[in-house]
Amino acid sequence: MVESRTRSPLSPLSPLSPLSSRTSGDRPGPLRRPGRRLWLALAAGATCAATLSGCAVLDGGGADPAATASAEAANSRPTTPVTMGDLVDGKKIPGMLGYGAPVPLSSAGTGTVTGLPAFGDVIGLDGVLYSVDERPVRALHGAVPLWRTLEIGLRGSDVAQLKDSLRALGYDVADDDVFDGKTRAAVVRWQKDRGLERTGSLTASDVAFVPGDIRVGDLRGRVGDAAGGVLYGYTSTALVASASVSATDLARFQDDAALEVGLPDGTRVPGTVQSIGAPTGGDDDGKGSGGGGDDGKVTVVVRLDAPLPEGTSTTSTVDLVVDGEKREGVLSVPVTALLASGDGYAVEKKTAAGTVERVPVELGFFAQGRVEVLGDALAEGDEVVVPS
């Protein structure tokens, strides 16, 4: 039976030693003087043991299995490079696509509502807004509502916007705010072209001023209702994105500022802040004048500056992607690479030898899922370990 002994890399009972050749029950044979090659091998083993911990005299030329396994484990861990660049404290604020808040449109005068548009209809200049007693009320463009009968001898902003609409329709009138004889003649021609009584004046039974082309939103009235009530809400014809923004995020928005609108499929389209509404405020009961938990929030409306991808729903949820604080030209790593270490933080850096070492880091600005790292422990291009 061969005697079993545990061999260490530095054991004299190695295959290179004549003392290792012994069987059970045998007496040691006469020692032979080692040859020159053997003495050189023993000297190399002693030198290795003195300088490198774990170094072994090779038996058959193989590498140390433990060291090989350690290097392979280090190489298998996922890493990401340390980068130099800008960090921006961006934020996504949830919103909706739509056409903005509807503005109520009421019918004027007395009588019975005999005609209404359908939901989603677009009504342009000179289009029919509704009919009362089968008399159409047509759309003219302007910000000032029709508050009086427009007739010869008047002047004012309402007259100026009447003349703007007449010119847009091809009638010859001066560019001023005076209802003169030329204006009356143009009104008569307009009435004739539409089969109306040629009075030369206009009342709320003839026209109504709206801000521009409009889109019919929520229908509230019905054919057969008495005139004088709200018929429907209208909006702009331009698709917009809107969101309720908290007071803490409102500083990120400025009138006419550029931003991006994120769509559900990840696409982003450019946009511009079109309006920033007044805060909804809050009452003593905490419900706020706007109600429904929007206490203190502000409605921000964003104009889309590029067409939506084909097939995008006009009622999709979106994100208003806005920027905040920015740091330029900073060294950063993913936040997930950080490890708690004593009183601070560290990262695991991959060395040139393929191993991993833990190095302490000082943290700076956080943004975009990354953190600025200060000091000289890391350099651009270094690989740091991240979770798999």
Coordinates of C-alpha atoms in Angstrom, one line a residue, residues 20-230:
S20 CA 9.6 11.1 -2.1
S21 CA 10.2 7.6 -3.6
R22 CA 9.5 5.4 -0.7
T23 CA 7.2 2.4 -0.2
S24 CA 5.6 1.1 3.0
G25 CA 8.0 -1.2 5.0
D26 CA 11.1 -0.3 3.0
R27 CA 14.1 1.3 4.6
P28 CA 15.4 4.4 3.0
G29 CA 17.9 3.7 0.3
P30 CA 21.2 5.3 0.1
L31 CA 20.9 9.0 -0.7
R32 CA 22.3 9.9 -4.1
R33 CA 23.8 13.3 -4.6
P34 CA 21.4 15.4 -6.5
G35 CA 22.3 16.5 -10.0
R36 CA 22.8 20.0 -11.2
R37 CA 19.2 20.2 -12.8
L38 CA 17.6 19.1 -9.5
W39 CA 19.5 21.8 -7.4
L40 CA 18.4 24.4 -9.9
A41 CA 14.8 23.3 -9.6
L42 CA 14.9 23.4 -5.8
A43 CA 16.5 26.8 -5.8
A44 CA 13.8 28.2 -8.1
G45 CA 11.1 26.9 -5.8
A46 CA 12.7 28.5 -2.8
T47 CA 13.0 31.8 -4.6
C48 CA 9.4 31.7 -5.7
A49 CA 8.2 31.0 -2.2
A50 CA 10.1 33.9 -0.8
T51 CA 8.8 36.4 -3.4
L52 CA 5.3 35.4 -4.5
S53 CA 2.7 34.0 -2.1
G54 CA 1.0 31.0 -3.6
C55 CA 3.5 30.4 -6.3
A56 CA 4.1 26.7 -6.9
V57 CA 6.8 24.5 -8.4
L58 CA 4.9 23.1 -11.4
D59 CA 4.1 19.5 -11.6
G60 CA 3.7 18.7 -15.3
G61 CA 3.5 22.5 -16.4
G62 CA -0.1 23.3 -15.2
A63 CA -1.3 26.8 -13.8
D64 CA -2.5 27.3 -10.3
P65 CA -6.2 26.3 -10.4
A66 CA -7.2 28.8 -7.6
A67 CA -5.7 31.7 -9.3
T68 CA -7.2 30.7 -12.7
A69 CA -10.7 30.4 -11.1
S70 CA -10.3 33.9 -9.5
A71 CA -9.3 35.6 -12.7
E72 CA -12.1 33.9 -14.6
A73 CA -14.7 35.0 -12.0
A74 CA -13.4 38.6 -12.2
N75 CA -13.6 38.5 -16.0
S76 CA -17.2 37.2 -16.0
R77 CA -18.6 40.1 -13.9
P78 CA -20.3 42.8 -16.1
T79 CA -18.6 46.1 -16.3
T80 CA -19.3 49.5 -17.8
P81 CA -16.8 52.3 -18.7
V82 CA -16.4 55.5 -16.8
T83 CA -17.4 58.3 -19.1
M84 CA -16.7 62.0 -19.5
G85 CA -19.6 64.2 -20.6
D86 CA -22.6 66.4 -19.6
L87 CA -25.2 65.5 -16.9
V88 CA -28.6 67.1 -17.1
D89 CA -31.2 66.8 -14.3
G90 CA -34.1 66.0 -16.6
K91 CA -37.5 65.0 -15.5
K92 CA -40.6 63.4 -17.1
I93 CA -43.9 64.9 -16.2
P94 CA -47.0 62.8 -17.2
G95 CA -49.5 64.5 -19.5
M96 CA -52.0 63.8 -22.2
L97 CA -52.4 64.5 -25.9
G98 CA -55.5 66.4 -26.8
Y99 CA -56.8 69.7 -28.1
G100 CA -56.7 71.8 -24.9
A101 CA -59.5 72.8 -22.5
P102 CA -62.8 73.3 -24.3
V103 CA -64.3 76.9 -24.4
P104 CA -68.1 77.0 -24.1
L105 CA -70.1 78.4 -27.0
S106 CA -73.6 79.7 -26.3
S107 CA -76.3 80.5 -28.7
A108 CA -77.5 84.1 -28.9
G109 CA -81.0 85.6 -29.1
T110 CA -84.3 83.8 -28.8
G111 CA -85.9 80.9 -30.8
T112 CA -85.1 77.2 -31.1
V113 CA -81.8 75.5 -31.9
T114 CA -82.3 73.8 -35.2
G115 CA -78.8 72.8 -36.2
L116 CA -75.6 71.7 -34.5
P117 CA -72.2 70.4 -35.7
A118 CA -70.9 66.9 -34.8
F119 CA -68.2 66.1 -32.3
G120 CA -64.8 66.6 -33.9
D121 CA -66.0 68.8 -36.7
V122 CA -63.6 71.6 -37.7
I123 CA -65.3 75.0 -38.4
G124 CA -63.3 77.5 -40.3
L125 CA -63.8 81.2 -41.2
D126 CA -67.3 81.8 -42.4
G127 CA -68.4 78.2 -41.4
V128 CA -71.7 77.6 -39.7
L129 CA -71.4 77.4 -35.9
Y130 CA -75.1 76.5 -35.3
S131 CA -78.6 77.5 -36.5
V132 CA -81.5 79.0 -34.7
D133 CA -84.9 78.9 -36.3
E134 CA -83.1 77.6 -39.4
R135 CA -81.0 80.7 -39.6
P136 CA -77.2 79.9 -39.7
V137 CA -74.9 81.8 -37.4
R138 CA -71.5 82.0 -39.0
A139 CA -67.9 82.2 -37.6
L140 CA -65.8 85.3 -37.9
H141 CA -62.3 85.5 -36.4
G142 CA -61.5 87.7 -33.5
A143 CA -60.8 87.8 -29.8
V144 CA -63.5 90.3 -28.8
P145 CA -67.0 88.9 -28.6
L146 CA -69.8 90.4 -30.6
W147 CA -71.4 92.7 -27.9
R148 CA -73.3 95.1 -30.2
T149 CA -74.8 95.5 -33.6
L150 CA -72.1 96.3 -36.1
E151 CA -73.3 99.1 -38.4
I152 CA -72.1 102.2 -40.2
G153 CA -70.6 105.0 -38.0
L154 CA -69.0 102.7 -35.4
R155 CA -65.3 102.2 -34.7
G156 CA -63.4 99.9 -32.3
S157 CA -61.6 96.6 -32.0
D158 CA -64.7 94.6 -32.9
V159 CA -65.0 96.6 -36.1
A160 CA -61.3 96.1 -36.9
Q161 CA -61.6 92.3 -36.5
L162 CA -64.8 92.3 -38.7
K163 CA -62.9 94.0 -41.4
D164 CA -60.0 91.6 -41.0
S165 CA -62.4 88.7 -41.6
L166 CA -64.0 90.4 -44.6
R167 CA -60.6 91.0 -46.2
A168 CA -59.6 87.3 -45.6
L169 CA -62.8 86.3 -47.5
G170 CA -61.9 88.5 -50.4
Y171 CA -64.0 91.7 -49.8
D172 CA -62.4 95.1 -50.3
V173 CA -62.3 97.0 -47.1
A174 CA -59.7 99.3 -45.5
D175 CA -57.3 98.1 -42.8
D176 CA -58.6 100.2 -39.9
D177 CA -61.3 100.1 -37.2
V178 CA -63.9 102.3 -38.8
F179 CA -67.3 101.0 -40.1
D180 CA -67.6 103.3 -43.1
G181 CA -69.6 103.2 -46.3
K182 CA -67.1 100.8 -48.0
T183 CA -67.4 98.5 -45.0
R184 CA -71.2 98.6 -45.3
A185 CA -71.1 97.8 -49.0
A186 CA -68.8 94.8 -48.3
V187 CA -71.3 93.5 -45.6
V188 CA -74.2 93.8 -48.1
R189 CA -72.2 91.8 -50.7
W190 CA -71.4 89.2 -48.1
Q191 CA -75.1 88.9 -47.1
K192 CA -76.1 88.6 -50.8
D193 CA -73.5 85.8 -51.4
R194 CA -75.1 83.8 -48.6
G195 CA -78.7 84.4 -49.4
L196 CA -79.4 86.6 -46.4
E197 CA -81.4 89.8 -46.0
R198 CA -79.2 92.7 -47.2
T199 CA -79.3 95.0 -44.2
G200 CA -75.7 96.2 -44.3
S201 CA -75.3 95.5 -40.5
L202 CA -74.5 92.4 -38.5
T203 CA -76.0 91.1 -35.2
A204 CA -75.5 88.1 -33.0
S205 CA -78.1 86.3 -35.0
D206 CA -75.8 86.6 -38.0
V207 CA -72.2 86.0 -36.8
A208 CA -70.1 85.1 -33.7
F209 CA -66.4 85.8 -33.2
V210 CA -64.2 82.9 -32.3
P211 CA -60.3 82.9 -32.0
G212 CA -59.7 81.1 -35.2
D213 CA -60.6 77.8 -36.8
I214 CA -62.1 75.7 -34.1
R215 CA -62.8 72.0 -33.4
V216 CA -66.1 70.9 -31.8
G217 CA -65.5 69.2 -28.4
D218 CA -68.0 68.2 -25.9
L219 CA -71.6 68.6 -27.1
R220 CA -73.9 70.0 -24.4
G221 CA -77.0 71.2 -26.2
R222 CA -79.4 69.4 -28.5
V223 CA -81.5 70.3 -31.5
G224 CA -84.8 71.5 -30.1
D225 CA -83.4 73.3 -27.1
A226 CA -84.3 76.9 -26.5
A227 CA -81.7 79.4 -27.7
G228 CA -79.5 81.1 -25.2
G229 CA -77.8 78.2 -23.5
V230 CA -74.3 76.6 -24.0

